[in-house]
mmCIF file of C-alpha atoms in Angstrom:
data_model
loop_
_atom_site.group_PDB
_atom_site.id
_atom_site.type_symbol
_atom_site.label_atom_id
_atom_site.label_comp_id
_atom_site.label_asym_id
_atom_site.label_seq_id
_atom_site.Cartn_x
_atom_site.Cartn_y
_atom_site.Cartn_z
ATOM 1 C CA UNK A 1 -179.917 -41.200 -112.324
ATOM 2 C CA UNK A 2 -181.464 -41.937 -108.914
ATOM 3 C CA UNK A 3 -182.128 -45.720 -108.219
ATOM 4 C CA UNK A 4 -184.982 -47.446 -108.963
ATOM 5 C CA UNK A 5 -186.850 -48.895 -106.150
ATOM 6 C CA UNK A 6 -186.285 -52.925 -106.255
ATOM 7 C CA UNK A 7 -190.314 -54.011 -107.000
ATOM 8 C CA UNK A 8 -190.938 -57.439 -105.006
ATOM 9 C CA UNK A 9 -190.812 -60.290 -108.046
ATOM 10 C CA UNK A 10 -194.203 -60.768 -109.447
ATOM 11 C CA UNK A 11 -195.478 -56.895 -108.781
ATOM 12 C CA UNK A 12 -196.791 -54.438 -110.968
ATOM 13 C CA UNK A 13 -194.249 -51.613 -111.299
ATOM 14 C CA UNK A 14 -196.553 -47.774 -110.678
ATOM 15 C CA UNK A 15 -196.438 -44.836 -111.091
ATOM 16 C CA UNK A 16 -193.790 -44.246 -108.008
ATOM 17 C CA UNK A 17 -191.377 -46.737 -109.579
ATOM 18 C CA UNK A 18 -191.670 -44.944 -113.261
ATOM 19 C CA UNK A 19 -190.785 -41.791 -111.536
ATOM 20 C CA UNK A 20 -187.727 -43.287 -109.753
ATOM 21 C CA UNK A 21 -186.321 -44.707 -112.705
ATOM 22 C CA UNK A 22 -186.461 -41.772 -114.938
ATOM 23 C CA UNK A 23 -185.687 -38.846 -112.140
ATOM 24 C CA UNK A 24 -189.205 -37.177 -112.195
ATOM 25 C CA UNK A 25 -191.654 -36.604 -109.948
ATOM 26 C CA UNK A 26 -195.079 -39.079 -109.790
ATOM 27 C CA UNK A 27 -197.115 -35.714 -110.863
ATOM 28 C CA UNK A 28 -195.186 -35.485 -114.127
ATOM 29 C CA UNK A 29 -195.186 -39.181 -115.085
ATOM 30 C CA UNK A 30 -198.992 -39.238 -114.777
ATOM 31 C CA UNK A 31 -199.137 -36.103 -117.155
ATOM 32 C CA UNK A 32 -196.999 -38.581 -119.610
ATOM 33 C CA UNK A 33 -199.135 -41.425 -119.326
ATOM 34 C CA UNK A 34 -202.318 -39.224 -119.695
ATOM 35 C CA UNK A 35 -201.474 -37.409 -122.814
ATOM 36 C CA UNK A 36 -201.881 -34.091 -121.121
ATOM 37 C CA UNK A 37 -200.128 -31.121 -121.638
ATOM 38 C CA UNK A 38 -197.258 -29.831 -119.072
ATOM 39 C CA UNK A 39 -193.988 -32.604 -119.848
ATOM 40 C CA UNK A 40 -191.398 -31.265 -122.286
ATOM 41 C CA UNK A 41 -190.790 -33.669 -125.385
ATOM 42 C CA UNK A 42 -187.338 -34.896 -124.207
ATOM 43 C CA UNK A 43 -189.360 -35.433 -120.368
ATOM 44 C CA UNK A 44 -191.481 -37.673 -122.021
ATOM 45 C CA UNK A 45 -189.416 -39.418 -124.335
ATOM 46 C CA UNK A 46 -187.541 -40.498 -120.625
ATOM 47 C CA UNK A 47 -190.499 -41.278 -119.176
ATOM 48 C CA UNK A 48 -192.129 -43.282 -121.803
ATOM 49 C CA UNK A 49 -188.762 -45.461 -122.217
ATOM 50 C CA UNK A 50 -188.668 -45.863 -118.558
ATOM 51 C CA UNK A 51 -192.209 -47.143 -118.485
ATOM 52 C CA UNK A 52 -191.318 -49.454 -121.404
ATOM 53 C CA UNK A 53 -188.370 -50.757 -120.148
ATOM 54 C CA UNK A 54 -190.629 -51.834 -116.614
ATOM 55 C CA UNK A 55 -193.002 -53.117 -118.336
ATOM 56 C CA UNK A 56 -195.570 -50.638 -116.739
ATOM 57 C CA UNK A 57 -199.143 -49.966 -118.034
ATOM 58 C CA UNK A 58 -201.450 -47.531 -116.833
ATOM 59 C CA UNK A 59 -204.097 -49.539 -114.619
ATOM 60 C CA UNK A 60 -206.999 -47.779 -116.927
ATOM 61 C CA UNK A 61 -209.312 -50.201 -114.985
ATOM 62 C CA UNK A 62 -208.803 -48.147 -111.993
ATOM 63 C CA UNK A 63 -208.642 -44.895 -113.764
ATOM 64 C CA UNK A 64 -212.478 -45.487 -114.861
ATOM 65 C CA UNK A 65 -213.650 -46.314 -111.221
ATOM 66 C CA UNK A 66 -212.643 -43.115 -110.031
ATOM 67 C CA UNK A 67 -214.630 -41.203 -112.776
ATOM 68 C CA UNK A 68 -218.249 -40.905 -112.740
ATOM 69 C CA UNK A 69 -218.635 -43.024 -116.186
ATOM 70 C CA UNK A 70 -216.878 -46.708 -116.098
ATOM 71 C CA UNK A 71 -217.113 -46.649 -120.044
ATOM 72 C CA UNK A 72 -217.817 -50.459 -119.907
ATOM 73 C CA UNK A 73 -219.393 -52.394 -122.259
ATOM 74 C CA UNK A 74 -220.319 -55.710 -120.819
ATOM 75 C CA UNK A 75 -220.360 -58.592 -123.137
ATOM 76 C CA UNK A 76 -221.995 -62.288 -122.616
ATOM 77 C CA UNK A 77 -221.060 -64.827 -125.013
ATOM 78 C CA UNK A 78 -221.122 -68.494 -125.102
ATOM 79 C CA UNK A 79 -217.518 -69.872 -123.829
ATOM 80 C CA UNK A 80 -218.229 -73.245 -126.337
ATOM 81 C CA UNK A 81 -219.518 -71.259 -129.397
ATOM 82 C CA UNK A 82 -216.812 -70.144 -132.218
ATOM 83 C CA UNK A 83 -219.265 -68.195 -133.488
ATOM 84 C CA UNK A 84 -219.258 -65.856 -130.134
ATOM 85 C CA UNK A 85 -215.404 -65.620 -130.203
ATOM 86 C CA UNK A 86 -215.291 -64.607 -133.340
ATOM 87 C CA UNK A 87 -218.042 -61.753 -132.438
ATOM 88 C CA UNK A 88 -216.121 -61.069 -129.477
ATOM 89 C CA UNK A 89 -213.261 -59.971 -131.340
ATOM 90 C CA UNK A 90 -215.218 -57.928 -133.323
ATOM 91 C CA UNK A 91 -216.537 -56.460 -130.101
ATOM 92 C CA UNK A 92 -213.275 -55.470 -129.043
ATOM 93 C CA UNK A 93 -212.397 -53.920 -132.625
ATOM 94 C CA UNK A 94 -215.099 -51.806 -132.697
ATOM 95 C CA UNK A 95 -215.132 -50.700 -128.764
ATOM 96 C CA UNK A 96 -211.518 -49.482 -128.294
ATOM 97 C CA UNK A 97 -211.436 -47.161 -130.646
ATOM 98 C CA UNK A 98 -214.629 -45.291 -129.752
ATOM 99 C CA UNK A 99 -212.418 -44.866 -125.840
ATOM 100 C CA UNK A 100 -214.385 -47.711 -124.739
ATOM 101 C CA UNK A 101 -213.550 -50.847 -123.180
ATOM 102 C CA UNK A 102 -215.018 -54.388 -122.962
ATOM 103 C CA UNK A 103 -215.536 -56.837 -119.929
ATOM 104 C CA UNK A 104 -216.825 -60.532 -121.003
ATOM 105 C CA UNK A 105 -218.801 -62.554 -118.496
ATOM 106 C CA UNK A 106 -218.663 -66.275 -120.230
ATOM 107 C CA UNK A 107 -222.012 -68.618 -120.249
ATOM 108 C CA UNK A 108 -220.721 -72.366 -119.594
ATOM 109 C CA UNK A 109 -222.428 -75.526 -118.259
ATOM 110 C CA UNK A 110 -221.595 -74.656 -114.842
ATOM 111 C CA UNK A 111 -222.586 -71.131 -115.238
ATOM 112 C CA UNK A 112 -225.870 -69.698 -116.287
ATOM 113 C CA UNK A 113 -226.639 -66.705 -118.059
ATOM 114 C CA UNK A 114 -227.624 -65.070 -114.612
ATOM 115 C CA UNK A 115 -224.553 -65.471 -113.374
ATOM 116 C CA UNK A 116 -223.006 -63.967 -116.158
ATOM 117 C CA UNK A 117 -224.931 -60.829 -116.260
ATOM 118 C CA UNK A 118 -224.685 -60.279 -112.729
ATOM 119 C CA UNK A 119 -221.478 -60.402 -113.034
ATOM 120 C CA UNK A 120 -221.074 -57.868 -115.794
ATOM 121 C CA UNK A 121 -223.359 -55.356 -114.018
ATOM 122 C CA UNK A 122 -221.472 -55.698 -110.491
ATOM 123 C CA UNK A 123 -218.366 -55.115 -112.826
ATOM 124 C CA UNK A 124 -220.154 -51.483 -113.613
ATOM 125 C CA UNK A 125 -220.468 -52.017 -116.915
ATOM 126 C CA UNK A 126 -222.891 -49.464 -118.824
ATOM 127 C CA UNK A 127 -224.137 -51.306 -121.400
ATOM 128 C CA UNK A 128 -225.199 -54.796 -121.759
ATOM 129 C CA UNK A 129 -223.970 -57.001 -125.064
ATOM 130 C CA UNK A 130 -225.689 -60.432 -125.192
ATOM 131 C CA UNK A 131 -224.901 -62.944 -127.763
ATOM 132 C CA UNK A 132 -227.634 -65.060 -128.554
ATOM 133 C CA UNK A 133 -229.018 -64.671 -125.029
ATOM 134 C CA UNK A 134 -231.647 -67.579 -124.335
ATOM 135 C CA UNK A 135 -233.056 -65.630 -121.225
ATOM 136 C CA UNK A 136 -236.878 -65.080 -121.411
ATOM 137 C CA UNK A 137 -237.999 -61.563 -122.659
ATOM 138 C CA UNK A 138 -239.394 -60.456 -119.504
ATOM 139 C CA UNK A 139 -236.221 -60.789 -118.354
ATOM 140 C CA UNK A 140 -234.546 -58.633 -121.192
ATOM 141 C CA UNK A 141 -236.774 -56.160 -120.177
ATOM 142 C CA UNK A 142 -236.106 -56.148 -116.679
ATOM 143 C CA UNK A 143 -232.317 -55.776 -117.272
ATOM 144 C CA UNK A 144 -233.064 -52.855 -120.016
ATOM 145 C CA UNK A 145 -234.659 -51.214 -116.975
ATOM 146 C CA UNK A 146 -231.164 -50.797 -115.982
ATOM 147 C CA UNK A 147 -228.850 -50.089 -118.424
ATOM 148 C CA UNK A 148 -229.149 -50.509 -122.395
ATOM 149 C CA UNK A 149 -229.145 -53.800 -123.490
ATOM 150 C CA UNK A 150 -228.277 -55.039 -127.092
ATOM 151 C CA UNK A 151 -229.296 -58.686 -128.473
ATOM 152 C CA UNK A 152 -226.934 -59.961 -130.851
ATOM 153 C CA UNK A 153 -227.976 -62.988 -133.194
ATOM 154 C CA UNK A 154 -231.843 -63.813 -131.598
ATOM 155 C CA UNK A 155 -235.055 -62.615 -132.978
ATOM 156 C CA UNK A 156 -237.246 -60.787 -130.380
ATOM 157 C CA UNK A 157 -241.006 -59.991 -131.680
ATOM 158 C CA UNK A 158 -241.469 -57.581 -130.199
ATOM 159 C CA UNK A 159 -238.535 -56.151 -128.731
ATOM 160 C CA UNK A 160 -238.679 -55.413 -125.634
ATOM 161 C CA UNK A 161 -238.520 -51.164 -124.307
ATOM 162 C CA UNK A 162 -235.120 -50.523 -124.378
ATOM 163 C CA UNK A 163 -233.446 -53.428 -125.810
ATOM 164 C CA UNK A 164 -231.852 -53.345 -129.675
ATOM 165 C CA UNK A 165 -231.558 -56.289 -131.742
ATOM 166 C CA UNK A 166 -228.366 -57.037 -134.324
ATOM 167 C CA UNK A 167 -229.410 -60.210 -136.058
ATOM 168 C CA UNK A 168 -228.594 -61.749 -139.649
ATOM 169 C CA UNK A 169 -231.344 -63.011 -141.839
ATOM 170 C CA UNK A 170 -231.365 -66.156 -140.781
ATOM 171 C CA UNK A 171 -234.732 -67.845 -142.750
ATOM 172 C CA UNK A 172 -232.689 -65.972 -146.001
ATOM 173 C CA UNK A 173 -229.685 -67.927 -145.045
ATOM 174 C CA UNK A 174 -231.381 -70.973 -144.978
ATOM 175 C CA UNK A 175 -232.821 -70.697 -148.104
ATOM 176 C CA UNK A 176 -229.461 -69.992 -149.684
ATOM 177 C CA UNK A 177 -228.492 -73.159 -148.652
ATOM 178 C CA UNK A 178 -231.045 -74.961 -150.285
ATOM 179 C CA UNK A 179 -231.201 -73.002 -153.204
ATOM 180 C CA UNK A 180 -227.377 -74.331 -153.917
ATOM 181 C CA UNK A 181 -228.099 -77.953 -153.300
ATOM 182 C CA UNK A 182 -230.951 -77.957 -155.195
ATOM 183 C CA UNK A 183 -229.277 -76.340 -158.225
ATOM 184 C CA UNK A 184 -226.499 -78.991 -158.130
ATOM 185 C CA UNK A 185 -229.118 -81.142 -158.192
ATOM 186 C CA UNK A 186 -230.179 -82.489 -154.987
ATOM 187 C CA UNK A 187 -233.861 -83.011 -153.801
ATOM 188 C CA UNK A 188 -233.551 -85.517 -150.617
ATOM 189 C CA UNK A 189 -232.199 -82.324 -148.282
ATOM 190 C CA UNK A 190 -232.650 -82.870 -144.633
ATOM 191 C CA UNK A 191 -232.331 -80.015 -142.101
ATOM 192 C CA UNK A 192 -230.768 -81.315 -138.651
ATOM 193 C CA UNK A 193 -232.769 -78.642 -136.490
ATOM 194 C CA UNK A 194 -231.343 -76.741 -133.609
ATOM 195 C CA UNK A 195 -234.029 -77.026 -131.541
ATOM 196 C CA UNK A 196 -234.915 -74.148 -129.280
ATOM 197 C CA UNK A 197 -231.258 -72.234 -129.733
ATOM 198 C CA UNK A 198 -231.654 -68.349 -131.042
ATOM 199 C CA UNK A 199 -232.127 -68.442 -134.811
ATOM 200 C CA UNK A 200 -233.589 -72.028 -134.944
ATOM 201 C CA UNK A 201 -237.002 -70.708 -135.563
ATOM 202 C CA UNK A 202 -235.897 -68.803 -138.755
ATOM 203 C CA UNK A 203 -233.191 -71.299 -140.055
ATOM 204 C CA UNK A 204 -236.135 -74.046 -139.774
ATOM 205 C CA UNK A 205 -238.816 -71.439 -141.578
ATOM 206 C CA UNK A 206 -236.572 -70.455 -144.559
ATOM 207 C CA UNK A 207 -235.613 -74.174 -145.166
ATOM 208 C CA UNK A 208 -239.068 -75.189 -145.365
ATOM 209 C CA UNK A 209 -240.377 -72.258 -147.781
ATOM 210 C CA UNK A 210 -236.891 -73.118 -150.082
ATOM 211 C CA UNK A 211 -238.212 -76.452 -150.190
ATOM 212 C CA UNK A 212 -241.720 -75.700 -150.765
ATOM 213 C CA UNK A 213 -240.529 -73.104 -153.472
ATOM 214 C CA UNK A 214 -238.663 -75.985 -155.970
ATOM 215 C CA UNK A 215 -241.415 -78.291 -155.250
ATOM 216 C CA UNK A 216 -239.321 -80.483 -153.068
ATOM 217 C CA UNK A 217 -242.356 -80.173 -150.014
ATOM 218 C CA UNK A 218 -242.604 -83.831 -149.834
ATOM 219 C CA UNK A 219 -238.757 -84.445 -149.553
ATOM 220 C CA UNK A 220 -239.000 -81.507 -146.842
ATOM 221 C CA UNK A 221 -237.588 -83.431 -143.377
ATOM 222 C CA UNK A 222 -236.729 -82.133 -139.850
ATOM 223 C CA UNK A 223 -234.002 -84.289 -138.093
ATOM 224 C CA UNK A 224 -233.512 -83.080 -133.859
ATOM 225 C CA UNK A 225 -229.944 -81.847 -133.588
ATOM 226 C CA UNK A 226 -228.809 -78.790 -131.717
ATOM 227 C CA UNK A 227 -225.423 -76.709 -131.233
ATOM 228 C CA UNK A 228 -222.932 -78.409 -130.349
ATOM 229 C CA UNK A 229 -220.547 -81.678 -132.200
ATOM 230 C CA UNK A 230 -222.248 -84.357 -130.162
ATOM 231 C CA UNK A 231 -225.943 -82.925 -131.592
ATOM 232 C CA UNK A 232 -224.689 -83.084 -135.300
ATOM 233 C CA UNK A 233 -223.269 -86.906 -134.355
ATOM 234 C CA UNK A 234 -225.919 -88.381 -132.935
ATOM 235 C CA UNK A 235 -228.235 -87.104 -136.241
ATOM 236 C CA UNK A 236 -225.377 -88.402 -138.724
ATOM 237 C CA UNK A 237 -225.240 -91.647 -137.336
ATOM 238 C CA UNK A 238 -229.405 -92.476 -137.183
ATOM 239 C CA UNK A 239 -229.007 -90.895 -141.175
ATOM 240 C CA UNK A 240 -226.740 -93.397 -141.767
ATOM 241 C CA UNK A 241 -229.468 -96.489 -140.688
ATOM 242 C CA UNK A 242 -231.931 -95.112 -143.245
ATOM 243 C CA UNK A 243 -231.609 -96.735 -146.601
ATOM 244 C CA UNK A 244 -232.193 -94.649 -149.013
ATOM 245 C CA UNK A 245 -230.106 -92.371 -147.351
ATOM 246 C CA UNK A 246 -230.812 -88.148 -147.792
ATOM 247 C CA UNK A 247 -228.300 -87.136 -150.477
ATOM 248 C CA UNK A 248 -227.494 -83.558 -148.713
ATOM 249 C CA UNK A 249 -227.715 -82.168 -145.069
ATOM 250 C CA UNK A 250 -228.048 -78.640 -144.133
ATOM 251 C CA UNK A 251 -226.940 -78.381 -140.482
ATOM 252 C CA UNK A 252 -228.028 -75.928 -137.505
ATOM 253 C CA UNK A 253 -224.189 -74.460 -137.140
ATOM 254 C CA UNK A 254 -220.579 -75.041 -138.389
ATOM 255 C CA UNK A 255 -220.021 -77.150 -134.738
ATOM 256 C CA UNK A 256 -223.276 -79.601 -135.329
ATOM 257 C CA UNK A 257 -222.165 -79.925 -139.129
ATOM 258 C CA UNK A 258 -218.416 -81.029 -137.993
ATOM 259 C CA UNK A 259 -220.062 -83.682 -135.835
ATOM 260 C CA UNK A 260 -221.746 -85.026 -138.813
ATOM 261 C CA UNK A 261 -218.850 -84.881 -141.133
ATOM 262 C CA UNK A 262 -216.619 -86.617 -138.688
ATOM 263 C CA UNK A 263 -219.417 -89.496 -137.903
ATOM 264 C CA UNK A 264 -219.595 -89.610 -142.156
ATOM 265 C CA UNK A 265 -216.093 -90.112 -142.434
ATOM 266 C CA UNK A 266 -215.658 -92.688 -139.709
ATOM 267 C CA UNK A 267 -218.292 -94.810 -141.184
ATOM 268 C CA UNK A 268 -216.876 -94.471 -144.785
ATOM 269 C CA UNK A 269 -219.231 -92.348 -146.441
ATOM 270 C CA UNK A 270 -218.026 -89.943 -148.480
ATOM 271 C CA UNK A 271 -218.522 -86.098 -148.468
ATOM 272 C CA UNK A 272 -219.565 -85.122 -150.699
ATOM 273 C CA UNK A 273 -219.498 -88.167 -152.936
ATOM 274 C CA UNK A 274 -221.996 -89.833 -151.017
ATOM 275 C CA UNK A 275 -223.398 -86.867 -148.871
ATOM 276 C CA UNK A 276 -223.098 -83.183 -149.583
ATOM 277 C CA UNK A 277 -223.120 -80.902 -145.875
ATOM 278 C CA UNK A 278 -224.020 -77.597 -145.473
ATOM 279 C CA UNK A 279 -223.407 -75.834 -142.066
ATOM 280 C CA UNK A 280 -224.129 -72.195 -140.756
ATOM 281 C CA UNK A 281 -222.173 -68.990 -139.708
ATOM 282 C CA UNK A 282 -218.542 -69.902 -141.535
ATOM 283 C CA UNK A 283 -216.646 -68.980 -138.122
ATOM 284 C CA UNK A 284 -212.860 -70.412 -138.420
ATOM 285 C CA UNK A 285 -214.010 -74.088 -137.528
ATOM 286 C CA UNK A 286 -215.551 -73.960 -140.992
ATOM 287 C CA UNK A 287 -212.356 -72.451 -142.834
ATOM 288 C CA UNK A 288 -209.882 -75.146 -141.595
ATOM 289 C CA UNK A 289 -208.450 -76.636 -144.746
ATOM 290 C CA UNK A 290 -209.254 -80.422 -143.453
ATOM 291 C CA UNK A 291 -212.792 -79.314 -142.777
ATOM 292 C CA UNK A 292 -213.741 -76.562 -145.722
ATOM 293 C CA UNK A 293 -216.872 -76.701 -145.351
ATOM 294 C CA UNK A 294 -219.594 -75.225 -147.609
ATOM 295 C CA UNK A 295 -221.452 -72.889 -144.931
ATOM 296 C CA UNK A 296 -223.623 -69.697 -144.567
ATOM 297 C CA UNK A 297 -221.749 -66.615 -143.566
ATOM 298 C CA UNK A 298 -222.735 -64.159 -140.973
ATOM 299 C CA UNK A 299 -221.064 -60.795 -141.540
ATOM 300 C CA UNK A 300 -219.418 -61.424 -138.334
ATOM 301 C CA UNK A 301 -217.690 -57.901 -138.213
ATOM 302 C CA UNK A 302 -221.106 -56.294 -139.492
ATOM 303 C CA UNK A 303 -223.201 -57.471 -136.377
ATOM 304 C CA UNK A 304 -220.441 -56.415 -133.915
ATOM 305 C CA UNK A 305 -219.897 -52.937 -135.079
ATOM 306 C CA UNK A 306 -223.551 -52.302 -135.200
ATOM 307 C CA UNK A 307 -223.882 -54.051 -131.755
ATOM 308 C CA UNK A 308 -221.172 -51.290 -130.348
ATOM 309 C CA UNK A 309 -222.413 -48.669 -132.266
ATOM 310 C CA UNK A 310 -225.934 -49.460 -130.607
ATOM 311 C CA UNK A 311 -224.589 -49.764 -127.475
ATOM 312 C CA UNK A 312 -222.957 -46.470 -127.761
ATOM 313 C CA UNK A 313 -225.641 -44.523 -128.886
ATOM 314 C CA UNK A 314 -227.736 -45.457 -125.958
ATOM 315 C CA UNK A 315 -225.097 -43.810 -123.707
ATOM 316 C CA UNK A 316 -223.823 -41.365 -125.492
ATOM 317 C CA UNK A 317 -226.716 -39.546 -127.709
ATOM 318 C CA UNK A 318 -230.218 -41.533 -126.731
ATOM 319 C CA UNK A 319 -230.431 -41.075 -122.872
ATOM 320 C CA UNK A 320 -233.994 -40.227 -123.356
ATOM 321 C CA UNK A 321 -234.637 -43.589 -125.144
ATOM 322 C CA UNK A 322 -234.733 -46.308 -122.493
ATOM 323 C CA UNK A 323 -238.118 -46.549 -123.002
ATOM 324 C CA UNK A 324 -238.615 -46.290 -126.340
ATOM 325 C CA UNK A 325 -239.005 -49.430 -128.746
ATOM 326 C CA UNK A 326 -236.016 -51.325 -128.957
ATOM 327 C CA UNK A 327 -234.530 -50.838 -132.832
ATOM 328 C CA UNK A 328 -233.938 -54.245 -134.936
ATOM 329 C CA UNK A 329 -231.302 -54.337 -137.395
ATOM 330 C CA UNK A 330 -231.197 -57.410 -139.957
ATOM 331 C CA UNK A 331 -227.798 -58.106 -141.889
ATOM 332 C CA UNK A 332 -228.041 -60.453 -144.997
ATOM 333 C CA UNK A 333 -226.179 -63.564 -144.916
ATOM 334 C CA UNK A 334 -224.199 -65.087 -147.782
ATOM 335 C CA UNK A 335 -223.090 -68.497 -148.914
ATOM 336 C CA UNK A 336 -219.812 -69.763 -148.865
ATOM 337 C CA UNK A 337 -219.273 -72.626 -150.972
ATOM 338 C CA UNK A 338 -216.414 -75.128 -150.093
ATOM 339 C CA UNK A 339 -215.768 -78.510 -150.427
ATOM 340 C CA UNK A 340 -218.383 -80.520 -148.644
ATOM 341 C CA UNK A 341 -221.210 -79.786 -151.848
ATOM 342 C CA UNK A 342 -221.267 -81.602 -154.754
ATOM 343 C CA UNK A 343 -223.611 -82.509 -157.343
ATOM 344 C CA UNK A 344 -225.484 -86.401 -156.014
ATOM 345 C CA UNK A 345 -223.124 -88.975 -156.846
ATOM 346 C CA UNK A 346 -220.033 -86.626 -157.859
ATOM 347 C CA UNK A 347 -217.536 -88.589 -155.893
#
């Protein structure tokens, strides 16, 4: 067998090397690693173990720049959200097996959602994914202008020409929440609010009309929160001042909900002896066994297949559509319950 050309440490072994190791010519390794026709089974069974044994994988990235299509779906999620990663690998679940793949462009402190979407579209990417995008609709509608563009977990009325919306009932989820605490028994249920975040509007509407529903308008309270640990904190500890203190708390997101739980528990107060906690979107945070927390569910794989399968059929069977009015779908939410509810005064 001829020699394999010595590849410098740290390079990517190609096609030339593949063809040196298993005694073939470049042309009939790149019929191998294409799935085409014209490379006899025992051929390819040589070439395939060669490639193994090199560790080489088809640069498909390059591959897709050559073609006319770059079959890219670009996604923007949240880098601090578990909620986005766990969409994100939904994303990827649904994409690769309809022969596309995904690039992710992350929003972080340092970098704003127009950096990330610039970055996706200089990347060539087809489609646009955007997980609870905060941008203003105008400019949604300037970037649908583009290429399609699919909003995952934010409410747009109306949506804008050309952009499709993959949300969960999130005033429904809200009132699920309340509808359990109240039937264990509570009535003092505050809401810490997540201010202007996608899906506050709705999470704060359905809380209210639960409320209003069982007669509980007057115990009906708004607290300022927001997404993130530090938000649910900072509401926990000016709950804890208050004497009497609210018996349950139904939080904006798993993340501000393990703030409060933590401030709770530092300060001695039990959960849910003391407190019963609600949070929203059960993403993994939620299902840790030293947090089980009682939390509304977003059919995480639900929205990303339908977000693909959006995507998709913008590029692939609505190419007349980019104008047309972008289509909303709403998935139902559903209650997990955990540990962090209890009847008042249970513990």
């Amino acid at each position: 067998m001829p020699t394999t050309p010595a590849a410098g440490e740290g390079r990517r072994p190609t096609l030339a090397d593949v063809a040196a190791r298993a005694g073939v010519s470049v042309a009939l390794v790149s019929i191998v690693m294409r799935g085409a026709k014209g490379a006899g089974a025992d051929t390819r069974e040589r070439v395939l173990r060669a490639a193994e044994e090199m560790g080489y994988r088809p640069d498909t990235r390059a591959r897709l720049l050559r073609s006319s299509r770059s079959r890219l779906l670009g996604v923007q999620f949240g880098l601090h959200h578990p909620f986005h990663t766990d969409l994100v690998e939904g994303i990827y679940a649904a994409a690769e097996p309809a022969g596309y793949q995904v690039a992710l462009s992350a929003v972080a402190p340092s970098r704003g959602e127009r950096q990330a979407v610039e970055a996706l579209l200089a990347d060539r990417c087809e489609a646009l994914v955007l997980l609870g995008p905060e941008m203003p609709v105008a400019r949604l509608a300037d970037l649908a202008a583009q290429v399609p563009v699919i909003s995952v977990a934010r409410r747009l009325r109306p949506a804008p020409p050309g952009v499709d919306v993959v949300r969960t009932a999130d005033d429904e989820g809200a009132r699920q929440a309340v509808d359990h605490l109240v039937a264990l028994g509570h009535c003092a249920i505050v809401h810490i609010d997540g201010g202007r975040a996608p899906g506050a509007a709705d999470r704060r509407r359905g809380y209210r009309t639960a409320m209003n529903r069982h007669g509980l308008a007057d115990h009906s309270r708004l607290l300022p929160g927001g997404l993130t640990e530090e938000d649910g904190a900072r509401a926990a500890r000016a709950l804890l001042a208050e004497v009497p203190r609210p018996s349950a708390v139904l939080a904006f997101n798993d993340r501000c909900a393990t703030g409060v739980l933590d401030t709770f528990l530092r300060a001695g107060v039990s959960v849910p002896g003391e407190v019963s906690v609600v949070g929203f979107d059960d993403t993994r945070l939620a299902r840790l066994a030293h947090i089980d927390l009682t939390t509304v569910a977003q059919d995480i794989p639900r929205l990303a297949e339908l977000a693909v399968g959006r995507a998709i059929a913008r590029l692939e069977g609505e190419r007349d559509s980019e104008t047309a009015p972008g289509k909303e779908t709403v998935i139902a939410p559903r209650l997990v319950v955990r540990g962090t509810t209890a009847a008042p005064g249970a513990g």
